[in-house]
PDB file of C-alpha atoms and ligand atoms in Angstrom:
ATOM      1  CA  MET A 174       6.710  16.052 -26.965  1.00 51.00           C
ATOM      2  CA  SER A 175       3.646  15.776 -29.155  1.00 52.00           C
ATOM      3  CA  ARG A 176       0.330  17.363 -28.206  1.00 52.00           C
ATOM      4  CA  ALA A 177      -0.978  13.997 -26.990  1.00 53.00           C
ATOM      5  CA  ASP A 178       2.038  13.679 -24.679  1.00 53.00           C
ATOM      6  CA  SER A 179       1.513  17.036 -23.086  1.00 56.00           C
ATOM      7  CA  VAL A 180      -1.958  16.072 -21.850  1.00 64.00           C
ATOM      8  CA  GLN A 181      -0.701  12.819 -20.343  1.00 80.00           C
ATOM      9  CA  GLN A 182       0.030  13.280 -16.674  1.00 89.00           C
ATOM     10  CA  MET A 183       3.328  12.225 -15.250  1.00 93.00           C
ATOM     11  CA  ILE A 184       2.778   9.484 -12.680  1.00 96.00           C
ATOM     12  CA  VAL A 185       5.385   8.650 -10.060  1.00 97.00           C
ATOM     13  CA  ASP A 186       5.182   5.124  -8.652  1.00 97.00           C
ATOM     14  CA  ALA A 187       7.012   3.695  -5.647  1.00 98.00           C
ATOM     15  CA  ILE A 188       8.399   0.257  -6.504  1.00 98.00           C
ATOM     16  CA  PRO A 189       9.186  -1.637  -3.287  1.00 97.00           C
ATOM     17  CA  ALA A 190      12.514  -3.488  -3.294  1.00 97.00           C
ATOM     18  CA  PHE A 191      14.466  -5.525  -0.735  1.00 97.00           C
ATOM     19  CA  THR A 192      13.088  -4.994   2.769  1.00 96.00           C
ATOM     20  CA  ASP A 193      12.527  -1.231   2.854  1.00 97.00           C
ATOM     21  CA  ASN A 194      13.839   0.393  -0.343  1.00 98.00           C
ATOM     22  CA  TYR A 195      11.750   2.248  -2.882  1.00 98.00           C
ATOM     23  CA  ILE A 196      12.787   2.551  -6.500  1.00 98.00           C
ATOM     24  CA  TRP A 197      10.932   5.548  -7.904  1.00 98.00           C
ATOM     25  CA  ALA A 198       9.437   5.159 -11.385  1.00 98.00           C
ATOM     26  CA  LEU A 199       8.467   8.281 -13.352  1.00 98.00           C
ATOM     27  CA  ARG A 200       5.975   7.367 -16.027  1.00 97.00           C
ATOM     28  CA  ARG A 201       4.335   9.329 -18.827  1.00 96.00           C
ATOM     29  CA  GLY A 202       2.332   7.158 -21.201  1.00 95.00           C
ATOM     30  CA  ASP A 203       4.526   4.134 -21.860  1.00 96.00           C
ATOM     31  CA  ARG A 204       7.830   5.872 -21.081  1.00 97.00           C
ATOM     32  CA  VAL A 205       9.435   5.207 -17.718  1.00 98.00           C
ATOM     33  CA  ALA A 206      12.531   6.496 -15.933  1.00 98.00           C
ATOM     34  CA  VAL A 207      13.663   4.949 -12.668  1.00 98.00           C
ATOM     35  CA  VAL A 208      15.646   6.381  -9.773  1.00 98.00           C
ATOM     36  CA  ASP A 209      18.094   4.137  -7.887  1.00 98.00           C
ATOM     37  CA  PRO A 210      17.223   0.710  -9.336  1.00 98.00           C
ATOM     38  CA  GLY A 211      18.961  -1.482  -6.769  1.00 98.00           C
ATOM     39  CA  ASP A 212      16.946  -4.497  -7.930  1.00 98.00           C
ATOM     40  CA  ALA A 213      16.448  -5.013 -11.679  1.00 98.00           C
ATOM     41  CA  SER A 214      13.751  -7.670 -11.265  1.00 97.00           C
ATOM     42  CA  ALA A 215      11.473  -5.286  -9.327  1.00 98.00           C
ATOM     43  CA  VAL A 216      11.797  -2.730 -12.157  1.00 98.00           C
ATOM     44  CA  LEU A 217      11.198  -5.325 -14.871  1.00 97.00           C
ATOM     45  CA  ARG A 218       8.028  -6.520 -13.125  1.00 98.00           C
ATOM     46  CA  HIS A 219       6.825  -2.907 -12.936  1.00 97.00           C
ATOM     47  CA  LEU A 220       7.520  -2.373 -16.666  1.00 97.00           C
ATOM     48  CA  ASP A 221       5.648  -5.591 -17.447  1.00 97.00           C
ATOM     49  CA  ARG A 222       2.669  -4.584 -15.352  1.00 97.00           C
ATOM     50  CA  THR A 223       2.432  -1.050 -16.734  1.00 95.00           C
ATOM     51  CA  GLY A 224       3.379  -1.850 -20.328  1.00 96.00           C
ATOM     52  CA  GLY A 225       6.157   0.700 -20.017  1.00 96.00           C
ATOM     53  CA  HIS A 226       9.618   0.848 -21.510  1.00 96.00           C
ATOM     54  CA  LEU A 227      12.652   2.277 -19.854  1.00 97.00           C
ATOM     55  CA  VAL A 228      13.985   5.593 -21.204  1.00 98.00           C
ATOM     56  CA  ALA A 229      16.416   6.726 -18.483  1.00 98.00           C
ATOM     57  CA  ILE A 230      17.998   5.854 -15.134  1.00 98.00           C
ATOM     58  CA  LEU A 231      18.967   8.310 -12.396  1.00 98.00           C
ATOM     59  CA  ILE A 232      21.374   7.349  -9.611  1.00 98.00           C
ATOM     60  CA  THR A 233      21.836   9.254  -6.357  1.00 98.00           C
ATOM     61  CA  HIS A 234      24.879   7.466  -4.877  1.00 98.00           C
ATOM     62  CA  HIS A 235      27.082   4.403  -5.135  1.00 98.00           C
ATOM     63  CA  HIS A 236      25.524   2.072  -2.518  1.00 98.00           C
ATOM     64  CA  GLY A 237      24.560  -1.329  -3.910  1.00 97.00           C
ATOM     65  CA  ASP A 238      20.903  -1.119  -2.886  1.00 98.00           C
ATOM     66  CA  HIS A 239      20.624   1.898  -5.236  1.00 98.00           C
ATOM     67  CA  THR A 240      22.806   0.669  -8.121  1.00 98.00           C
ATOM     68  CA  GLY A 241      22.675  -3.141  -8.155  1.00 98.00           C
ATOM     69  CA  GLY A 242      20.178  -3.385 -11.034  1.00 98.00           C
ATOM     70  CA  ILE A 243      21.775  -0.912 -13.460  1.00 98.00           C
ATOM     71  CA  LEU A 244      23.759  -3.310 -15.649  1.00 97.00           C
ATOM     72  CA  GLU A 245      20.902  -5.758 -16.108  1.00 97.00           C
ATOM     73  CA  LEU A 246      18.512  -2.916 -16.987  1.00 97.00           C
ATOM     74  CA  VAL A 247      20.809  -1.235 -19.526  1.00 96.00           C
ATOM     75  CA  HIS A 248      21.665  -4.527 -21.213  1.00 91.00           C
ATOM     76  CA  GLU A 249      20.813  -4.013 -24.903  1.00 82.00           C
ATOM     77  CA  ARG A 250      19.083  -0.713 -24.108  1.00 88.00           C
ATOM     78  CA  ASP A 251      20.656   2.506 -25.368  1.00 93.00           C
ATOM     79  CA  ILE A 252      19.450   4.822 -22.631  1.00 97.00           C
ATOM     80  CA  PRO A 253      21.034   7.591 -20.567  1.00 98.00           C
ATOM     81  CA  VAL A 254      22.176   6.590 -17.082  1.00 98.00           C
ATOM     82  CA  PHE A 255      22.792   9.692 -14.967  1.00 98.00           C
ATOM     83  CA  GLY A 256      24.811   9.529 -11.783  1.00 98.00           C
ATOM     84  CA  PRO A 257      27.905  10.446  -9.823  1.00 98.00           C
ATOM     85  CA  THR A 258      31.359   9.163 -10.656  1.00 91.00           C
ATOM     86  CA  VAL A 259      33.289   9.972  -7.471  1.00 89.00           C
ATOM     87  CA  ARG A 260      33.294   6.178  -7.055  1.00 89.00           C
ATOM     88  CA  PRO A 261      33.109   4.151 -10.255  1.00 90.00           C
ATOM     89  CA  ILE A 262      29.558   2.898 -10.805  1.00 94.00           C
ATOM     90  CA  GLY A 263      29.160   0.493 -13.716  1.00 94.00           C
ATOM     91  CA  GLY A 264      26.724   1.603 -16.402  1.00 96.00           C
ATOM     92  CA  ILE A 265      26.744   5.356 -15.823  1.00 97.00           C
ATOM     93  CA  ASN A 266      27.091   7.110 -19.175  1.00 96.00           C
ATOM     94  CA  ARG A 267      26.008  10.631 -18.153  1.00 98.00           C
ATOM     95  CA  PRO A 268      28.432  11.513 -15.363  1.00 97.00           C
ATOM     96  CA  LEU A 269      27.363  14.319 -13.049  1.00 98.00           C
ATOM     97  CA  GLU A 270      29.040  16.227 -10.265  1.00 97.00           C
ATOM     98  CA  GLY A 271      26.263  18.624  -9.254  1.00 98.00           C
ATOM     99  CA  GLY A 272      25.382  22.028 -10.669  1.00 98.00           C
ATOM    100  CA  GLU A 273      24.070  20.610 -13.947  1.00 98.00           C
ATOM    101  CA  ARG A 274      20.531  20.701 -15.311  1.00 98.00           C
ATOM    102  CA  ILE A 275      19.431  17.495 -16.994  1.00 98.00           C
ATOM    103  CA  SER A 276      16.467  16.855 -19.278  1.00 98.00           C
ATOM    104  CA  ILE A 277      14.616  13.605 -19.753  1.00 97.00           C
ATOM    105  CA  ASP A 278      12.992  14.503 -23.057  1.00 96.00           C
ATOM    106  CA  PRO A 279      10.751  11.421 -23.462  1.00 96.00           C
ATOM    107  CA  LEU A 280       9.131  12.352 -20.141  1.00 96.00           C
ATOM    108  CA  GLY A 281       9.175  16.089 -20.782  1.00 95.00           C
ATOM    109  CA  CYS A 282      10.825  16.823 -17.455  1.00 95.00           C
ATOM    110  CA  ALA A 283      14.071  18.295 -16.195  1.00 97.00           C
ATOM    111  CA  PHE A 284      16.001  18.337 -12.942  1.00 98.00           C
ATOM    112  CA  ASP A 285      18.607  20.505 -11.313  1.00 98.00           C
ATOM    113  CA  VAL A 286      21.375  18.341  -9.924  1.00 98.00           C
ATOM    114  CA  TRP A 287      22.752  19.154  -6.498  1.00 98.00           C
ATOM    115  CA  HIS A 288      25.880  17.663  -4.993  1.00 98.00           C
ATOM    116  CA  ALA A 289      24.856  16.753  -1.448  1.00 98.00           C
ATOM    117  CA  PRO A 290      27.659  14.936   0.396  1.00 98.00           C
ATOM    118  CA  GLY A 291      26.960  13.610   3.879  1.00 98.00           C
ATOM    119  CA  HIS A 292      25.567  10.069   3.647  1.00 98.00           C
ATOM    120  CA  THR A 293      28.252   9.442   0.991  1.00 98.00           C
ATOM    121  CA  LEU A 294      30.703  11.813  -0.630  1.00 98.00           C
ATOM    122  CA  ASP A 295      29.232  11.254  -4.094  1.00 98.00           C
ATOM    123  CA  HIS A 296      25.576  11.815  -3.164  1.00 98.00           C
ATOM    124  CA  LEU A 297      23.431  13.724  -5.679  1.00 98.00           C
ATOM    125  CA  ILE A 298      19.897  15.089  -5.348  1.00 98.00           C
ATOM    126  CA  TYR A 299      17.607  15.575  -8.360  1.00 98.00           C
ATOM    127  CA  VAL A 300      15.458  18.671  -7.913  1.00 98.00           C
ATOM    128  CA  GLY A 301      12.390  19.066 -10.129  1.00 97.00           C
ATOM    129  CA  THR A 302       9.781  21.815 -10.152  1.00 93.00           C
ATOM    130  CA  ASP A 303       7.611  20.282  -7.444  1.00 95.00           C
ATOM    131  CA  ARG A 304       9.491  17.207  -6.241  1.00 98.00           C
ATOM    132  CA  VAL A 305      12.949  16.001  -5.283  1.00 98.00           C
ATOM    133  CA  PHE A 306      14.594  12.604  -5.471  1.00 98.00           C
ATOM    134  CA  CYS A 307      16.929  12.744  -2.515  1.00 98.00           C
ATOM    135  CA  GLY A 308      18.122   9.144  -2.057  1.00 98.00           C
ATOM    136  CA  ASP A 309      19.491   8.659   1.447  1.00 98.00           C
ATOM    137  CA  THR A 310      19.903  12.341   2.376  1.00 98.00           C
ATOM    138  CA  LEU A 311      16.538  13.573   3.682  1.00 98.00           C
ATOM    139  CA  PHE A 312      14.173  10.848   4.879  1.00 98.00           C
ATOM    140  CA  ALA A 313      10.593  11.285   6.035  1.00 98.00           C
ATOM    141  CA  ALA A 314      11.062  12.446   9.653  1.00 98.00           C
ATOM    142  CA  GLY A 315      14.774  11.633   9.523  1.00 98.00           C
ATOM    143  CA  CYS A 316      18.000  11.778   7.548  1.00 98.00           C
ATOM    144  CA  GLY A 317      20.617   9.355   6.257  1.00 98.00           C
ATOM    145  CA  ARG A 318      23.500   8.051   8.301  1.00 98.00           C
ATOM    146  CA  LEU A 319      26.881   9.684   7.900  1.00 98.00           C
ATOM    147  CA  PHE A 320      28.964   6.993   6.228  1.00 97.00           C
ATOM    148  CA  GLU A 321      31.478   9.130   4.340  1.00 97.00           C
ATOM    149  CA  GLY A 322      30.713  12.801   4.753  1.00 97.00           C
ATOM    150  CA  THR A 323      30.707  15.085   7.760  1.00 98.00           C
ATOM    151  CA  GLY A 324      27.829  16.282   9.881  1.00 98.00           C
ATOM    152  CA  ALA A 325      28.408  19.793   8.575  1.00 98.00           C
ATOM    153  CA  GLN A 326      28.073  18.584   4.968  1.00 98.00           C
ATOM    154  CA  MET A 327      24.801  16.775   5.707  1.00 98.00           C
ATOM    155  CA  PHE A 328      23.513  19.780   7.642  1.00 98.00           C
ATOM    156  CA  ASP A 329      24.208  22.013   4.621  1.00 98.00           C
ATOM    157  CA  ALA A 330      22.450  19.588   2.255  1.00 98.00           C
ATOM    158  CA  LEU A 331      19.363  19.454   4.504  1.00 98.00           C
ATOM    159  CA  ALA A 332      19.373  23.232   4.975  1.00 98.00           C
ATOM    160  CA  ARG A 333      19.400  23.702   1.207  1.00 98.00           C
ATOM    161  CA  LEU A 334      16.509  21.263   0.780  1.00 98.00           C
ATOM    162  CA  SER A 335      14.544  22.926   3.554  1.00 97.00           C
ATOM    163  CA  ARG A 336      14.503  26.204   1.608  1.00 97.00           C
ATOM    164  CA  LEU A 337      12.381  24.634  -1.167  1.00 98.00           C
ATOM    165  CA  PRO A 338       8.617  25.374  -1.192  1.00 98.00           C
ATOM    166  CA  ASP A 339       6.384  23.676   1.414  1.00 98.00           C
ATOM    167  CA  ALA A 340       4.536  21.612  -1.198  1.00 98.00           C
ATOM    168  CA  THR A 341       7.741  20.027  -2.581  1.00 98.00           C
ATOM    169  CA  ARG A 342       7.264  16.259  -2.601  1.00 98.00           C
ATOM    170  CA  ILE A 343      10.097  14.338  -0.985  1.00 98.00           C
ATOM    171  CA  HIS A 344      10.917  11.068  -2.714  1.00 98.00           C
ATOM    172  CA  CYS A 345      13.478   9.386  -0.518  1.00 98.00           C
ATOM    173  CA  ALA A 346      14.714   5.847  -0.939  1.00 98.00           C
ATOM    174  CA  HIS A 347      13.660   4.023   2.244  1.00 98.00           C
ATOM    175  CA  GLU A 348      10.514   3.300   4.256  1.00 98.00           C
ATOM    176  CA  TYR A 349      11.927   4.362   7.632  1.00 98.00           C
ATOM    177  CA  THR A 350       9.187   6.833   8.521  1.00 98.00           C
ATOM    178  CA  VAL A 351       7.572   5.217  11.578  1.00 98.00           C
ATOM    179  CA  ALA A 352      10.900   4.414  13.265  1.00 97.00           C
ATOM    180  CA  ASN A 353      12.101   7.935  12.470  1.00 98.00           C
ATOM    181  CA  LEU A 354       8.961   9.422  14.020  1.00 98.00           C
ATOM    182  CA  ARG A 355       9.509   7.466  17.240  1.00 98.00           C
ATOM    183  CA  PHE A 356      12.896   9.158  17.486  1.00 98.00           C
ATOM    184  CA  ALA A 357      11.318  12.520  16.582  1.00 98.00           C
ATOM    185  CA  ARG A 358       8.864  12.054  19.457  1.00 98.00           C
ATOM    186  CA  ALA A 359      11.759  11.367  21.855  1.00 98.00           C
ATOM    187  CA  VAL A 360      13.372  14.629  20.709  1.00 98.00           C
ATOM    188  CA  GLU A 361      10.175  16.699  20.883  1.00 98.00           C
ATOM    189  CA  PRO A 362       7.702  14.966  23.229  1.00 97.00           C
ATOM    190  CA  ASP A 363       5.444  18.041  23.226  1.00 97.00           C
ATOM    191  CA  ASN A 364       5.182  18.392  19.443  1.00 98.00           C
ATOM    192  CA  ALA A 365       1.564  17.392  18.726  1.00 98.00           C
ATOM    193  CA  GLU A 366       2.152  17.253  14.975  1.00 98.00           C
ATOM    194  CA  ILE A 367       4.678  14.462  15.496  1.00 98.00           C
ATOM    195  CA  SER A 368       2.230  12.425  17.617  1.00 97.00           C
ATOM    196  CA  GLU A 369      -0.544  12.907  15.065  1.00 98.00           C
ATOM    197  CA  ARG A 370       1.765  11.969  12.235  1.00 98.00           C
ATOM    198  CA  ILE A 371       2.788   8.700  13.919  1.00 98.00           C
ATOM    199  CA  GLU A 372      -0.870   7.620  14.066  1.00 98.00           C
ATOM    200  CA  ARG A 373      -1.448   8.605  10.445  1.00 98.00           C
ATOM    201  CA  GLU A 374       1.664   6.816   9.139  1.00 98.00           C
ATOM    202  CA  LEU A 375       0.958   3.675  11.205  1.00 98.00           C
ATOM    203  CA  ASP A 376      -2.494   3.540   9.581  1.00 98.00           C
ATOM    204  CA  ARG A 377      -0.968   3.826   6.124  1.00 98.00           C
ATOM    205  CA  ARG A 378       1.535   1.046   6.872  1.00 97.00           C
ATOM    206  CA  ALA A 379      -1.283  -1.135   8.263  1.00 97.00           C
ATOM    207  CA  ARG A 380      -3.057  -0.697   4.907  1.00 98.00           C
ATOM    208  CA  GLY A 381       0.173  -1.690   3.134  1.00 96.00           C
ATOM    209  CA  GLU A 382       0.675   1.789   1.658  1.00 97.00           C
ATOM    210  CA  PRO A 383       3.967   3.673   1.449  1.00 97.00           C
ATOM    211  CA  THR A 384       4.315   6.729   3.684  1.00 98.00           C
ATOM    212  CA  LEU A 385       6.078   8.445   0.797  1.00 98.00           C
ATOM    213  CA  PRO A 386       6.389  10.805  -0.880  1.00 98.00           C
ATOM    214  CA  SER A 387       6.384  13.191   2.034  1.00 98.00           C
ATOM    215  CA  GLU A 388       6.017  16.970   1.732  1.00 98.00           C
ATOM    216  CA  LEU A 389       8.601  19.484   2.800  1.00 98.00           C
ATOM    217  CA  GLY A 390       6.178  21.549   4.894  1.00 98.00           C
ATOM    218  CA  LEU A 391       5.341  18.455   6.947  1.00 98.00           C
ATOM    219  CA  GLU A 392       9.038  17.656   7.281  1.00 98.00           C
ATOM    220  CA  ARG A 393       9.778  21.141   8.560  1.00 98.00           C
ATOM    221  CA  ALA A 394       7.080  20.625  11.219  1.00 98.00           C
ATOM    222  CA  THR A 395       7.997  17.075  12.304  1.00 98.00           C
ATOM    223  CA  ASN A 396      11.557  16.179  11.223  1.00 98.00           C
ATOM    224  CA  PRO A 397      13.984  16.958  14.073  1.00 98.00           C
ATOM    225  CA  PHE A 398      16.919  17.154  11.650  1.00 98.00           C
ATOM    226  CA  LEU A 399      15.271  20.176   9.980  1.00 98.00           C
ATOM    227  CA  ARG A 400      14.532  21.753  13.374  1.00 98.00           C
ATOM    228  CA  CYS A 401      18.033  22.106  14.858  1.00 98.00           C
ATOM    229  CA  HIS A 402      17.671  25.895  14.968  1.00 98.00           C
ATOM    230  CA  LEU A 403      14.872  25.632  17.564  1.00 98.00           C
ATOM    231  CA  PRO A 404      15.716  26.176  21.252  1.00 97.00           C
ATOM    232  CA  ALA A 405      13.425  23.246  22.211  1.00 96.00           C
ATOM    233  CA  VAL A 406      15.629  20.871  20.179  1.00 98.00           C
ATOM    234  CA  SER A 407      19.031  22.131  21.373  1.00 97.00           C
ATOM    235  CA  GLU A 408      17.699  22.160  24.959  1.00 97.00           C
ATOM    236  CA  ARG A 409      16.649  18.529  24.625  1.00 97.00           C
ATOM    237  CA  VAL A 410      20.068  17.572  23.219  1.00 97.00           C
ATOM    238  CA  ARG A 411      21.560  19.216  26.316  1.00 97.00           C
ATOM    239  CA  SER A 412      19.258  17.528  28.829  1.00 97.00           C
ATOM    240  CA  VAL A 413      19.244  14.023  27.307  1.00 97.00           C
ATOM    241  CA  ARG A 414      22.712  13.809  25.764  1.00 97.00           C
ATOM    242  CA  GLY A 415      24.640  16.312  27.861  1.00 97.00           C
ATOM    243  CA  VAL A 416      25.814  18.145  24.735  1.00 97.00           C
ATOM    244  CA  ASP A 417      26.139  21.903  24.990  1.00 96.00           C
ATOM    245  CA  ALA A 418      25.485  22.676  21.322  1.00 96.00           C
ATOM    246  CA  ARG A 419      26.295  26.280  20.427  1.00 96.00           C
ATOM    247  CA  SER A 420      24.912  26.328  16.880  1.00 98.00           C
ATOM    248  CA  PRO A 421      22.304  24.536  14.775  1.00 98.00           C
ATOM    249  CA  VAL A 422      25.037  22.465  13.100  1.00 98.00           C
ATOM    250  CA  GLU A 423      26.375  21.319  16.492  1.00 98.00           C
ATOM    251  CA  THR A 424      22.812  20.424  17.504  1.00 98.00           C
ATOM    252  CA  PHE A 425      22.454  18.492  14.244  1.00 98.00           C
ATOM    253  CA  ILE A 426      25.648  16.504  14.875  1.00 98.00           C
ATOM    254  CA  ALA A 427      24.557  15.638  18.433  1.00 98.00           C
ATOM    255  CA  LEU A 428      21.105  14.660  17.152  1.00 98.00           C
ATOM    256  CA  ARG A 429      22.565  12.389  14.466  1.00 98.00           C
ATOM    257  CA  GLN A 430      24.736  10.631  17.083  1.00 97.00           C
ATOM    258  CA  TRP A 431      21.720  10.271  19.377  1.00 98.00           C
ATOM    259  CA  LYS A 432      19.729   8.690  16.527  1.00 98.00           C
ATOM    260  CA  ASP A 433      22.595   6.243  15.849  1.00 96.00           C
ATOM    261  CA  ASP A 434      22.287   5.061  19.472  1.00 96.00           C
ATOM    262  CA  PHE A 435      18.458   5.187  19.614  1.00 96.00           C
ATOM    263  CA  ARG A 436      16.577   1.911  19.916  1.00 87.00           C
TER     264      ARG A 436
HETATM  265 ZN1   ZN B 551      22.947   4.642   0.904  1.00 85.16          ZN
END
């Protein structure tokens, strides 16, 4: 990077796509990288509006709402496309399996890559110095459904994330926060931070703002899936679901099943 680059802040924009997806755009000056571009047209509109050009794509997992725009975006662009290859995903030219460190030089940033199976078997998380791009693993006040992996795998992925610093910004891929908080309140009716957060996030949605990124400290206080070690949570799983969970991972699995049934 030149000296001028180093004084330009990196900006991270949430690009809404489909009904509740966010494609994250990392921008420094006129250089942009996107995470999980399910919809090429939403990214192209963002590039138009910001005068940016695309320098890299990061993919967390194979689902179409995260990958559907890749081929259109890489058409005639020679850019790195990072992502998993457990399932073939068209357009990926920097295959990852987790454990790597990747650099996006035009943006002057780097990420540690974690393999985080649970939602899918190929799921990756990109961990930067003060933020993570975690796809459909950790959501604000919730976590992804278990489509391919096991509850134990997802529990491990969330436990690893929850050891990051409190101020870590959580860039997940869906606007599910308010619905997730309603479930969180059913799990912990006496947790005042959850009730306060529902009001705050409803206000943001009413103003048309995203509730993301979240912060890990807030997640640890209000996300039931990061609170499975607490007696209040395992007790509630016992009283509401009749599950006698003997460990945090068993509580997690019962909680995930409860959320699947929750309306
Ligand atoms: Zn997904």
